Short mmCIF file of N, CA and C in Angstrom, two decimals:
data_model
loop_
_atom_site.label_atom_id
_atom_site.label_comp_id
_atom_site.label_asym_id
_atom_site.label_seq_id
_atom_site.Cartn_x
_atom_site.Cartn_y
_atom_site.Cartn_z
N UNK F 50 183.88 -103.64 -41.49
CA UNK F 50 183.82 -102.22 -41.76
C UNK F 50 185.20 -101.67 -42.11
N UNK F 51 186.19 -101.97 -41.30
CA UNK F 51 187.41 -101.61 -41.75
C UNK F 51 187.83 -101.98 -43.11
N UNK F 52 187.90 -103.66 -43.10
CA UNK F 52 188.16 -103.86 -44.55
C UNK F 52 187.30 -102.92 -45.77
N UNK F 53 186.43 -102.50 -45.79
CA UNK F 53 185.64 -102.01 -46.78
C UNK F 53 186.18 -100.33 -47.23
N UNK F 54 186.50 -99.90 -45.42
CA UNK F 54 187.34 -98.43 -45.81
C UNK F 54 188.86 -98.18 -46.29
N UNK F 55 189.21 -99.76 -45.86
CA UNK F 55 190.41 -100.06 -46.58
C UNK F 55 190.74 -100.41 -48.17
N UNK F 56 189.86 -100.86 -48.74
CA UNK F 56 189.52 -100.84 -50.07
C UNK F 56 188.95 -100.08 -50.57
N UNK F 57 188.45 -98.74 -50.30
CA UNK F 57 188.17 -97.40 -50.56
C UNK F 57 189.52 -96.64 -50.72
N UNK F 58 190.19 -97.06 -49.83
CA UNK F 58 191.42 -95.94 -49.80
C UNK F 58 192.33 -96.59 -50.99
N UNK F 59 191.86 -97.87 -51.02
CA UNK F 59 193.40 -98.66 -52.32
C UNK F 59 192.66 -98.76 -53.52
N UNK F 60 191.42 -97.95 -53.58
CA UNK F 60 191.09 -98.19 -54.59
C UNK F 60 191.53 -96.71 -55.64
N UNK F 61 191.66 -95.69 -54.75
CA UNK F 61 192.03 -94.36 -55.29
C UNK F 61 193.66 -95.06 -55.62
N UNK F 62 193.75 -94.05 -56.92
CA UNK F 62 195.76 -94.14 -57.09
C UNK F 62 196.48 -93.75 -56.36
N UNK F 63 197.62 -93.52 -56.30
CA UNK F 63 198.41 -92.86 -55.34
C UNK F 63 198.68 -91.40 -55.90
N UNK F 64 199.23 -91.60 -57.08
CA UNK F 64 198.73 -89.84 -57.64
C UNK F 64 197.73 -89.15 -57.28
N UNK F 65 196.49 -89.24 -57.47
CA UNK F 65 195.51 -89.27 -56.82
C UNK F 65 195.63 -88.73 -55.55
N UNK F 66 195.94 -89.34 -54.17
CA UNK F 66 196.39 -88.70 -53.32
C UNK F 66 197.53 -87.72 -53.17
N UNK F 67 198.50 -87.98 -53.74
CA UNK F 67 199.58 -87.37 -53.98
C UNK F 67 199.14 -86.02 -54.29
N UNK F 68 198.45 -85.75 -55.00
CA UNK F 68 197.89 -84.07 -55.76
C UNK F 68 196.78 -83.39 -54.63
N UNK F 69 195.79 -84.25 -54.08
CA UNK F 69 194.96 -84.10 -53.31
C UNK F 69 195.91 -83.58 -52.01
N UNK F 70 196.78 -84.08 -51.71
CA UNK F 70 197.84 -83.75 -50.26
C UNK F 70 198.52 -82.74 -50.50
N UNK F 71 199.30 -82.59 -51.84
CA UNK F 71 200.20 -81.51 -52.06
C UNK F 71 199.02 -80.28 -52.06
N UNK F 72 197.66 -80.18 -52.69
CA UNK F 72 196.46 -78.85 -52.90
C UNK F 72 196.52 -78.78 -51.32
N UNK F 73 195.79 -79.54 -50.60
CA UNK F 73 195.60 -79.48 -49.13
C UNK F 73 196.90 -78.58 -48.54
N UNK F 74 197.55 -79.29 -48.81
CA UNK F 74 198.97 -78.91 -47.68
C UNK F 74 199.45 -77.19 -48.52
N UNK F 75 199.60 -77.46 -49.91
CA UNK F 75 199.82 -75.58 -49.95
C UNK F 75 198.45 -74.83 -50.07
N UNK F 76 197.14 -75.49 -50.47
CA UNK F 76 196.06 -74.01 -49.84
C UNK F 76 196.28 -74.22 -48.33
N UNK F 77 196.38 -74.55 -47.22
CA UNK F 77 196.27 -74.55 -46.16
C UNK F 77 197.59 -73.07 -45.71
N UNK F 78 198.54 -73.88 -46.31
CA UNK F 78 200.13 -73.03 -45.78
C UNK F 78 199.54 -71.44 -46.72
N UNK F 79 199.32 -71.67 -47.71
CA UNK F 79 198.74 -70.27 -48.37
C UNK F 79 197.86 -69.13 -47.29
N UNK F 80 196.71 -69.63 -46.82
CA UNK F 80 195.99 -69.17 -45.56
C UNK F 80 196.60 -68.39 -44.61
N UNK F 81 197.45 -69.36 -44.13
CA UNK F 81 198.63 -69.15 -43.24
C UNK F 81 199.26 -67.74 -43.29
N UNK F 82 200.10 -68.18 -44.85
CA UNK F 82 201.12 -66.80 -45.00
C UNK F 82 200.21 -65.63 -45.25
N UNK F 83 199.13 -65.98 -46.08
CA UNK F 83 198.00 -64.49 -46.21
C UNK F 83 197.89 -63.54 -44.83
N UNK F 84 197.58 -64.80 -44.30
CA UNK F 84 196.66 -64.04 -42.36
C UNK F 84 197.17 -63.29 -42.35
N UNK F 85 199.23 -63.49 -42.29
CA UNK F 85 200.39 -63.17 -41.34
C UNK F 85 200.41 -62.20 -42.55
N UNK F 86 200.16 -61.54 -43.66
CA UNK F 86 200.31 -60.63 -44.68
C UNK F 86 201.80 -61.05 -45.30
N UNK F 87 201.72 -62.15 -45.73
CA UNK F 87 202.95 -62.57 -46.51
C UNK F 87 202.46 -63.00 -47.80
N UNK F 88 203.33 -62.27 -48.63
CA UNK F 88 202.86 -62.47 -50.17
C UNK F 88 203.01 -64.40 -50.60
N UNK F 89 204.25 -64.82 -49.72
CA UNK F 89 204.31 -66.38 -50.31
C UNK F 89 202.90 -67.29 -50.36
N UNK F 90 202.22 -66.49 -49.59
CA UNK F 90 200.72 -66.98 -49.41
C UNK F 90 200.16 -67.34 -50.64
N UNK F 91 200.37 -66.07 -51.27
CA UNK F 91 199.46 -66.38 -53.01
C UNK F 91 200.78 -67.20 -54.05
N UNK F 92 201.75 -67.45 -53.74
CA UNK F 92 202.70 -68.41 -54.58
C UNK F 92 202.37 -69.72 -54.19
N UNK F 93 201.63 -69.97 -52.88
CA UNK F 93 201.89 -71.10 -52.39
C UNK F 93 200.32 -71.50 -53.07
N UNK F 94 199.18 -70.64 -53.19
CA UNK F 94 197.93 -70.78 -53.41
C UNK F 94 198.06 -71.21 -55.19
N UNK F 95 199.40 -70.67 -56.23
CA UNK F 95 199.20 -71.27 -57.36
C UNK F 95 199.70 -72.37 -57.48
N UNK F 96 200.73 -73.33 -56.47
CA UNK F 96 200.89 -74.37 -56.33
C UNK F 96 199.81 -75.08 -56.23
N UNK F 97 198.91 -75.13 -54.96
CA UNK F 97 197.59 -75.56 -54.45
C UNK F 97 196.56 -75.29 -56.08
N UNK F 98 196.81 -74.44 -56.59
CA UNK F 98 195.09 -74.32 -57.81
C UNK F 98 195.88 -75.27 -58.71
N UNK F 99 197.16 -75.23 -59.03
CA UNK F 99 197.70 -76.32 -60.27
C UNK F 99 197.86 -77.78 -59.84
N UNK F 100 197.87 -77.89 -58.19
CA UNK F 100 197.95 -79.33 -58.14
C UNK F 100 196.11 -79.66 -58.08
N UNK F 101 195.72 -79.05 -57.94
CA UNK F 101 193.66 -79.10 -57.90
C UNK F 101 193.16 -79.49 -58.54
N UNK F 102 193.55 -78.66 -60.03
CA UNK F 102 193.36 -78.67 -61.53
C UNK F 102 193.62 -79.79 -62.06
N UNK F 103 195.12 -80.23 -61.78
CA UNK F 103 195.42 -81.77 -62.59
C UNK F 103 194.35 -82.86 -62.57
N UNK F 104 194.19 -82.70 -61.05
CA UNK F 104 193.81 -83.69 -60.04
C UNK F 104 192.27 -83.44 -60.82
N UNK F 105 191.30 -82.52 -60.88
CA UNK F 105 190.29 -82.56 -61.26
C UNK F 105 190.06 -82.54 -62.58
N UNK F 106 191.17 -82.17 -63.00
CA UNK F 106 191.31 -82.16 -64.71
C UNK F 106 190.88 -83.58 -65.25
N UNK F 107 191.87 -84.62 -64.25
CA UNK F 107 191.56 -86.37 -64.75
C UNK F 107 190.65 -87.16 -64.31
N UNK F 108 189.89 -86.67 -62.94
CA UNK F 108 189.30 -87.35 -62.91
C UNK F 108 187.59 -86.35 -63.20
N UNK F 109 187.48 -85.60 -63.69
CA UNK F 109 186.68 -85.32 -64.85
C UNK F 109 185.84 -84.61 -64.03
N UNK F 110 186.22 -83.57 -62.57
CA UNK F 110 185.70 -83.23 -62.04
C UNK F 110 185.22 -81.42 -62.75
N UNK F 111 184.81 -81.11 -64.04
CA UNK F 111 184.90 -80.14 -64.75
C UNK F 111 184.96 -78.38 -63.98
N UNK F 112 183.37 -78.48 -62.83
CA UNK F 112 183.30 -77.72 -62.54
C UNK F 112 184.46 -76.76 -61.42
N UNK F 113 184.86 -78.21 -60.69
CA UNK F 113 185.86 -77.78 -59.82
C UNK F 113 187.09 -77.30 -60.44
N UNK F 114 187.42 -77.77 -61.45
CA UNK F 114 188.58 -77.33 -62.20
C UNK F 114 188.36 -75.81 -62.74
N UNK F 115 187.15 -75.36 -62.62
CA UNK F 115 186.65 -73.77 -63.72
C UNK F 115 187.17 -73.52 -62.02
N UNK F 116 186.27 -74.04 -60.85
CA UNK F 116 187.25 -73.12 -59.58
C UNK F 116 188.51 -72.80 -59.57
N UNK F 117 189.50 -73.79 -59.93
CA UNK F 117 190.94 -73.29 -59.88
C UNK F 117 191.33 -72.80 -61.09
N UNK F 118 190.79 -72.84 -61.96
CA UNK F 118 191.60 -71.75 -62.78
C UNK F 118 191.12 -70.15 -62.12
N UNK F 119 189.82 -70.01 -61.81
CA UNK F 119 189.55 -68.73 -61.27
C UNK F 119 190.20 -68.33 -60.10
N UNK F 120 190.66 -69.40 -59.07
CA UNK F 120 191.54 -69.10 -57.82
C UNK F 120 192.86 -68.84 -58.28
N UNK F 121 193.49 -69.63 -59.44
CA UNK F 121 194.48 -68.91 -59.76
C UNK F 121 194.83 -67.57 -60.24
N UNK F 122 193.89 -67.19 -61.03
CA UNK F 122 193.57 -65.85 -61.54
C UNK F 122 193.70 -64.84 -60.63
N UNK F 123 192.95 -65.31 -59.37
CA UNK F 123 192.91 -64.00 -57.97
C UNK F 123 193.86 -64.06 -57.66
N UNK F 124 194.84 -65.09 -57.45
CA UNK F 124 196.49 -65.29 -56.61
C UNK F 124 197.19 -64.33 -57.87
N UNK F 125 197.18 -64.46 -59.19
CA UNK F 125 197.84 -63.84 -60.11
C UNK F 125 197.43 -62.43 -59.80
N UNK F 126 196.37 -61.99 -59.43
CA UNK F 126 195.67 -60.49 -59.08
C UNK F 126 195.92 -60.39 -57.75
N UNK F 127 196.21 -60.95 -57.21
CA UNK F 127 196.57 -60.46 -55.46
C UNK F 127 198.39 -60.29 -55.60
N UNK F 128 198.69 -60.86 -56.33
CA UNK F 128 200.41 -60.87 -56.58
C UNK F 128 200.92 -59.70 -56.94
N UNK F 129 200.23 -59.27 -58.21
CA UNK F 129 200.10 -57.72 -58.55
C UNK F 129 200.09 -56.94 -57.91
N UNK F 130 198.66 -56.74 -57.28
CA UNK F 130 198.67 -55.87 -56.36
C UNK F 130 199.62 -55.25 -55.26
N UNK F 131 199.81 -57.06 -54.96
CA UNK F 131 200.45 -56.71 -53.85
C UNK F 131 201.64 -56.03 -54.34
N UNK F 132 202.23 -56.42 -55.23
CA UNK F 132 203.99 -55.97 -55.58
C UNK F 132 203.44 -54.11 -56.11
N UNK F 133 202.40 -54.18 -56.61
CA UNK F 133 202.35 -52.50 -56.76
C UNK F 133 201.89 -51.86 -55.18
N UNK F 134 201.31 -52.34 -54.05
CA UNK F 134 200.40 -51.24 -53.36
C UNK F 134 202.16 -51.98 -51.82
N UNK F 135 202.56 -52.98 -51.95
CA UNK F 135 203.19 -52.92 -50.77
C UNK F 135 205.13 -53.61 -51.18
N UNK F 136 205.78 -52.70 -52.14
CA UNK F 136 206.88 -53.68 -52.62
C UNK F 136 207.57 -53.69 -51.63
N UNK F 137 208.04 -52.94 -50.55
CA UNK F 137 208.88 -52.82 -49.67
C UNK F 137 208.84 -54.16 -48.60
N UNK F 138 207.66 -55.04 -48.95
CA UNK F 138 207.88 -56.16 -48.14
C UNK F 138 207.76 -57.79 -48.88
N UNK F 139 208.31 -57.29 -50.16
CA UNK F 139 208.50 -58.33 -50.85
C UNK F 139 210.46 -58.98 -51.01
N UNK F 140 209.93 -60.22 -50.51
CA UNK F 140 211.15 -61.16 -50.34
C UNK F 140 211.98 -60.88 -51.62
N UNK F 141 213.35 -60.63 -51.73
CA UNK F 141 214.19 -60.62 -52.30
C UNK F 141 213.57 -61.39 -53.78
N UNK F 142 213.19 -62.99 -53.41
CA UNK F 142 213.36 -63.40 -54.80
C UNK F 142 211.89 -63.46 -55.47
N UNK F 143 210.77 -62.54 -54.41
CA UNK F 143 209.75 -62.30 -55.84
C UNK F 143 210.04 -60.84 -56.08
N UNK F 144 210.77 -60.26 -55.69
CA UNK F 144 211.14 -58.62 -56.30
C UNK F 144 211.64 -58.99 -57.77
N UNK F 145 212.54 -60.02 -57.96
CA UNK F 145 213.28 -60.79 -58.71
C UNK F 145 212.31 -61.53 -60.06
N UNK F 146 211.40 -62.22 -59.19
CA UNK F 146 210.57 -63.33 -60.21
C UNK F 146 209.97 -62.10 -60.78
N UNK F 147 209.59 -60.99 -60.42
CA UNK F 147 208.33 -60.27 -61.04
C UNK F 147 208.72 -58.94 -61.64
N UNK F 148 210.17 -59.16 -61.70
CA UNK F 148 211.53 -57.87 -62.47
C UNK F 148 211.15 -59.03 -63.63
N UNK F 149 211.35 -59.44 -63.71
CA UNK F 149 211.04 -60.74 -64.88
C UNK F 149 209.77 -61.10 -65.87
N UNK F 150 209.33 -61.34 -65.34
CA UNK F 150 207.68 -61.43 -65.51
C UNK F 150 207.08 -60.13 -66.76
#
């Protein structure tokens, strides 16, 4: 039994995981900073939809990929918002990224 889940796991690439860990690990931290009302939440959530996307982009997962472009879309619309309805608690360098923008 082991051997068999062990050749499951070596059978995926390491990219593969690599994109799957980096989505996991920033939608998770995204959650996080949202709860606590921190805007890095939705920067960390377009990390998480672009590493999603790749990842489902190649391995031909279509529908899941229409999810992250639409989750990115809301992080791009929650970013907004946020910098219009609360700027006074935006970190120095997205006052900066979005003087830009």
């Amino acid at each position: 039994m082991l051997d068999g889940m062990k050749d499951a796991l070596l059978a995926v690439p390491a990219w593969n995981w690599s994109l799957q860990g980096l989505g996991v690990i920033t939608g998770y931290a995204g959650a996080e900073f949202n709860a606590r009302m921190r805007i890095e939440g939705f920067f960390l959530w377009l990390v998480s939809n672009i590493a999603l996307g790749v990842l489902h982009a190649f391995t031909g997962l279509w529908l899941l990929l229409v999810l992250d472009v639409l989750f990115f879309r809301v992080s791009l619309v929650g970013i907004r918002h946020w910098a219009r309805e609360r700027p006074e608690t935006l970190p120095s360098w997205a006052r900066t990224l979005l003087r830009q923008a």
